[in-house]
GROMACS .gro file of C-alpha atoms in nm:
model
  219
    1UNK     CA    1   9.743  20.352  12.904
    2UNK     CA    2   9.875  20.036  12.666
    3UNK     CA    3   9.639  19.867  12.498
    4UNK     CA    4   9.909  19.545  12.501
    5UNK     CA    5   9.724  19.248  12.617
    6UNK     CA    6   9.956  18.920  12.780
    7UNK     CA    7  10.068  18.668  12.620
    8UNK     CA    8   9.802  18.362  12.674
    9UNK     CA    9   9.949  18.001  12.595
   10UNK     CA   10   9.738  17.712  12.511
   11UNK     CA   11   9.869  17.334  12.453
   12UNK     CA   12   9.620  17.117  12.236
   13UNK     CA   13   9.681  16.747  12.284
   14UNK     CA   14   9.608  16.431  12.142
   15UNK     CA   15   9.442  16.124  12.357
   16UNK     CA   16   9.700  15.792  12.405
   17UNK     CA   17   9.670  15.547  12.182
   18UNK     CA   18   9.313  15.331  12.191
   19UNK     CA   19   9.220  14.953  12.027
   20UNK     CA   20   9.145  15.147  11.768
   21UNK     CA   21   9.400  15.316  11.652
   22UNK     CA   22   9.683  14.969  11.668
   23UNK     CA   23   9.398  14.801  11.452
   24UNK     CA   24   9.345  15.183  11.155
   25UNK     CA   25   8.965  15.197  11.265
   26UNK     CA   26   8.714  15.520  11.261
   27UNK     CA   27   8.651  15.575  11.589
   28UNK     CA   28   8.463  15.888  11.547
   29UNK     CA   29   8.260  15.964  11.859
   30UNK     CA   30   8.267  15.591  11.927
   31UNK     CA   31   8.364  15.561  12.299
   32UNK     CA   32   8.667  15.385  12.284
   33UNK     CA   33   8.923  15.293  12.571
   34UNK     CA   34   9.310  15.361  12.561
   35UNK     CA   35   9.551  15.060  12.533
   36UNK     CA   36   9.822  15.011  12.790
   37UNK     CA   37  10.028  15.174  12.560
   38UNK     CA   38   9.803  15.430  12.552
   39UNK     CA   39   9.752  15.492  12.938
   40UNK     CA   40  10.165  15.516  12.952
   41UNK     CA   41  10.205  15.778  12.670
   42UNK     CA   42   9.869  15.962  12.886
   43UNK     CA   43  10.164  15.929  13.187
   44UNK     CA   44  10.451  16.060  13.005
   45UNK     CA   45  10.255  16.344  12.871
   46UNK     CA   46  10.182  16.469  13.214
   47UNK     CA   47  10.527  16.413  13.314
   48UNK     CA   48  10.598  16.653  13.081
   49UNK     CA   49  10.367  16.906  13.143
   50UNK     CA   50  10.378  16.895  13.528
   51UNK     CA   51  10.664  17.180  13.497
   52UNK     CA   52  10.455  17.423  13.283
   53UNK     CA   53  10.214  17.654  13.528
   54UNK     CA   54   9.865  17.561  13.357
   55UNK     CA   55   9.547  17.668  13.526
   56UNK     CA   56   9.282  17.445  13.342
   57UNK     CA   57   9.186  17.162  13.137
   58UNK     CA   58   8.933  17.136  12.863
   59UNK     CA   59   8.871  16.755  12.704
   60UNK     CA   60   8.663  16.580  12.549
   61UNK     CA   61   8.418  16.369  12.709
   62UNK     CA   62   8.435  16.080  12.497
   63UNK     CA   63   8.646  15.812  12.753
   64UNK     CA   64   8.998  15.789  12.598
   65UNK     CA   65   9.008  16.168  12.641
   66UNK     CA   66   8.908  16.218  12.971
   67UNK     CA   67   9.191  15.930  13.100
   68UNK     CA   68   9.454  16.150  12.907
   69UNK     CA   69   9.329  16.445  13.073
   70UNK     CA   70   9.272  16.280  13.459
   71UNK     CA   71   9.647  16.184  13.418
   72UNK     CA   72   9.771  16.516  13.352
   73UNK     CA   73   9.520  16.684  13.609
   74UNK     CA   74   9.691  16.428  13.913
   75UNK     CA   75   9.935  16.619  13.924
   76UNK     CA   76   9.803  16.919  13.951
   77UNK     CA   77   9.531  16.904  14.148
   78UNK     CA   78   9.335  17.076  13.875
   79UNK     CA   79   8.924  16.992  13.774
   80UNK     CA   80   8.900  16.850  13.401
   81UNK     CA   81   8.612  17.053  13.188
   82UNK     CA   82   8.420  16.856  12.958
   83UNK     CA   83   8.347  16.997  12.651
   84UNK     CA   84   8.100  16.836  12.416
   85UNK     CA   85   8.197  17.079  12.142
   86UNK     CA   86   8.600  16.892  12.189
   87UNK     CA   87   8.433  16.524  12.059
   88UNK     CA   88   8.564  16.370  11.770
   89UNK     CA   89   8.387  16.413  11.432
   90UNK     CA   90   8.116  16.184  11.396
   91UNK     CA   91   8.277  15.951  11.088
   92UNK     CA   92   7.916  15.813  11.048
   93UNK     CA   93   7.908  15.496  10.841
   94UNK     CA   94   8.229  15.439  10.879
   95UNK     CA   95   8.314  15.454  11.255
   96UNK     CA   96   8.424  15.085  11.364
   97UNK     CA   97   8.527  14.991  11.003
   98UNK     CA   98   8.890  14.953  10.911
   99UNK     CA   99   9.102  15.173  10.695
  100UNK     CA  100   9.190  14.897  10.439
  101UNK     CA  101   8.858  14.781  10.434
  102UNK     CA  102   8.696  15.061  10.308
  103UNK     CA  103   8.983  15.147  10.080
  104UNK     CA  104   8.906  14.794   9.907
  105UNK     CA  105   8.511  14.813   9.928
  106UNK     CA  106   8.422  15.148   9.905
  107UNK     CA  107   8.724  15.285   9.632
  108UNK     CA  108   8.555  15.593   9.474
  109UNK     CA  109   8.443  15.745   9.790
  110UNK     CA  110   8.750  15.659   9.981
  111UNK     CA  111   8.969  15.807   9.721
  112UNK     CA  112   8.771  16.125   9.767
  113UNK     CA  113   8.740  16.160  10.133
  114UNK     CA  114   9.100  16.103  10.158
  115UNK     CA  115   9.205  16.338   9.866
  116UNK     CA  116   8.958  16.637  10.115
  117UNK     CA  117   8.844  16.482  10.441
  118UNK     CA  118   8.629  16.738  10.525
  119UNK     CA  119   8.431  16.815  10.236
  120UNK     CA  120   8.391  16.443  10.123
  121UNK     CA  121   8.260  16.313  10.442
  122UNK     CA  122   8.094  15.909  10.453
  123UNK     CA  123   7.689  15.883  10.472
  124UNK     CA  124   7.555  16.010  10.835
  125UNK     CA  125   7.904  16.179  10.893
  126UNK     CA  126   7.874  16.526  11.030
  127UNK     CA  127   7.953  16.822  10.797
  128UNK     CA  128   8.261  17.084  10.796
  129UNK     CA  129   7.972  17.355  10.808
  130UNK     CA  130   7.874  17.180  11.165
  131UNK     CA  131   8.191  17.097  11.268
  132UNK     CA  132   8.289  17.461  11.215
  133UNK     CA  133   8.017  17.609  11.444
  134UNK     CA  134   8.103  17.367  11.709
  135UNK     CA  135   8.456  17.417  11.750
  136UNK     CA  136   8.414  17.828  11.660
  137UNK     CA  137   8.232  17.754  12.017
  138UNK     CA  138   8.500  17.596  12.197
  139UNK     CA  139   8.779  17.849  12.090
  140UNK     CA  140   8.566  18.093  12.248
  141UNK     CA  141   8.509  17.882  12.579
  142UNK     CA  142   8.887  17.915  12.578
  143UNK     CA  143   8.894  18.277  12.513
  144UNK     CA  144   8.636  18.430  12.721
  145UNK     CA  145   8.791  18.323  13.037
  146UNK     CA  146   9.038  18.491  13.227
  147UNK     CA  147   9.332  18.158  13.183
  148UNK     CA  148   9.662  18.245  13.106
  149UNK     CA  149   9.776  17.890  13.060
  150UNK     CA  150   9.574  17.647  12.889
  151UNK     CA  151   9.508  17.263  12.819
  152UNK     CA  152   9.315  17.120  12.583
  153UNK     CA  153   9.289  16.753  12.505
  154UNK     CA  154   9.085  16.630  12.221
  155UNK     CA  155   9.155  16.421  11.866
  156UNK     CA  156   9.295  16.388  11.567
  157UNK     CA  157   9.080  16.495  11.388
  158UNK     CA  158   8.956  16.782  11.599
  159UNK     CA  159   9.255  16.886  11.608
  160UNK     CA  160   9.327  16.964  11.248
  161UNK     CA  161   9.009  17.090  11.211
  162UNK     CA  162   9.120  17.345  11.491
  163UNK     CA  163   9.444  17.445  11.313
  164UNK     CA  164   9.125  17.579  11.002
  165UNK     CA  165   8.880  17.721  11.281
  166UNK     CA  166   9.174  17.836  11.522
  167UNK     CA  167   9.442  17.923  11.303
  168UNK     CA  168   9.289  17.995  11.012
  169UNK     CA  169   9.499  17.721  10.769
  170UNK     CA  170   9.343  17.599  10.452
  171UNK     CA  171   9.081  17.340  10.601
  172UNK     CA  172   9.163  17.124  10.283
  173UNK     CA  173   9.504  17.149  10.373
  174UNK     CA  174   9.487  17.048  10.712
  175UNK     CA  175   9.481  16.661  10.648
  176UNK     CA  176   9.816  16.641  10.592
  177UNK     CA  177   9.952  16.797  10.982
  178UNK     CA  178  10.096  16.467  11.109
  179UNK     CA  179   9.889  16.437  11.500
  180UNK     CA  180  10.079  16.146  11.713
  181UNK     CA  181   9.910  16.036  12.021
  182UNK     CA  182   9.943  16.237  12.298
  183UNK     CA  183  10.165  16.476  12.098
  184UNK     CA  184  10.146  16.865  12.150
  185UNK     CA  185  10.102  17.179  11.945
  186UNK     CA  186  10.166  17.509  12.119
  187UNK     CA  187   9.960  17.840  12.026
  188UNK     CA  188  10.037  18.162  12.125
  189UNK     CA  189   9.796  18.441  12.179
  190UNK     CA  190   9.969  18.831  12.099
  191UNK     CA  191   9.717  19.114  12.076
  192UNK     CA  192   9.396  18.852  12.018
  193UNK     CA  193   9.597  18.712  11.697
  194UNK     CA  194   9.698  18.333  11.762
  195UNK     CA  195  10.090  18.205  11.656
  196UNK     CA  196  10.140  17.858  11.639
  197UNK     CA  197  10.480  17.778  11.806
  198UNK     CA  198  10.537  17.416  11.768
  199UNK     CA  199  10.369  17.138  11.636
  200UNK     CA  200  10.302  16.719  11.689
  201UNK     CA  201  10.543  16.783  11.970
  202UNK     CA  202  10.596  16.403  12.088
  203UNK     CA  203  10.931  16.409  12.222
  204UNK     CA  204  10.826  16.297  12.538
  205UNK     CA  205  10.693  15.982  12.364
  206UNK     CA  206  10.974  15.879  12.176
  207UNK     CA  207  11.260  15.976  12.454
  208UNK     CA  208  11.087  15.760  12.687
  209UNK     CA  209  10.987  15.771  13.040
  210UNK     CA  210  11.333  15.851  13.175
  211UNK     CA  211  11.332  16.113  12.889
  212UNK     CA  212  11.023  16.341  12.950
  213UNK     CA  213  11.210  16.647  13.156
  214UNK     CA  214  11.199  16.843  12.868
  215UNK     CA  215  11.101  17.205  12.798
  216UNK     CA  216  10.785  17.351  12.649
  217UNK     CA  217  10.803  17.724  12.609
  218UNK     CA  218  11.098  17.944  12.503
  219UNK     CA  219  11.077  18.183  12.772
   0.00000   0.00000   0.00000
């Protein structure tokens, strides 16, 4: 008998683009709603993922996750799972406050956060250690069910911390993966080992509505 397991295919996603992110804020696990921008990159992101045989979604609960993953589910007909463990890192003091600002105000710990996100974290922020056992949880949510095709919609930052838990990179590293909004990265599972296939795929983004009939899988 072969031992050969199939080939299980999961897309992780990035929300459309909030308030937030046109004005560099920490949203953190702030509930923030997606710009009309936002809502039309949620659109052409299920455009391009209405051709792709998917059987469920997991998002995040927080509000400009869900709308991302509501748009893609329309057209499928598909429920949306909530996931608590999919939220966005709690940035702690900092969530609401600008970018700039705390790069002028706040210099030495700014300078170290951004030189190791995750392991120079702002007051009250949640911890890698944490951050780790959550999403260790949520990679086994998706693996302990019997899904071929997978979606999971979540955040930037949950995202690279997913390409440490997931796919074992360098979690200092993982900073510096460029995550547009509502862009895709494509992991393969072969044998229980996961291959990542593509990354910050956006092209359906930057071609456009009229543009978004585009592939997602070699097959």
């Amino acid at each position: 008998m072969s031992n050969t397991q199939p080939v299980r295919r999961i897309i992780l996603a990035r929300h459309g683009q909030t308030e937030w992110n046109l004005d560099f804020k920490f949203q953190g696990k702030t509930d923030v709603n997606l710009t009309e921008t936002g809502k039309l990159q949620a659109k052409a992101l299920a455009h391009r993922l209405s051709s792709w045989d998917f059987e469920i979604i997991y998002s995040s609960p927080l509000s400009r996750a869900m709308y991302t993953s509501n748009e893609i589910a329309k057209n499928k007909n598909i429920d949306v799972i909530p996931l608590p463990e999919l939220q966005e890192i709690n940035f702690g003091s900092w969530e609401g406050h600008s970018i700039e600002k705390l790069r002028q105000e706040q210099r030495a710990l700014f300078s170290k956060w951004r030189a190791d996100p995750f392991f120079n974290m702002p007051p009250g922020a949640e911890s890698w250690e944490k951050l780790y056992t959550r999403l260790e949880r949520a990679v086994k949510i998706f693996l302990d069910g019997n899904y071929k095709n997978i979606v999971v919609i979540s955040h930037g930052g949950i995202m690279r911390a997913l390409y440490a838990v997931f796919l074992g990179f360098n979690p200092h590293k993982v900073w510096n993966i460029e995550i547009s909004n509502c862009s895709m990265t494509g992991i393969e599972m072969r044998s229980g080992r996961p291959w990542l296939m593509f990354s910050n795929d956006d092209l359906h983004i930057r071609a456009g509505q009229t543009g978004a009939d585009l592939p997602i899988w070699n097959n």
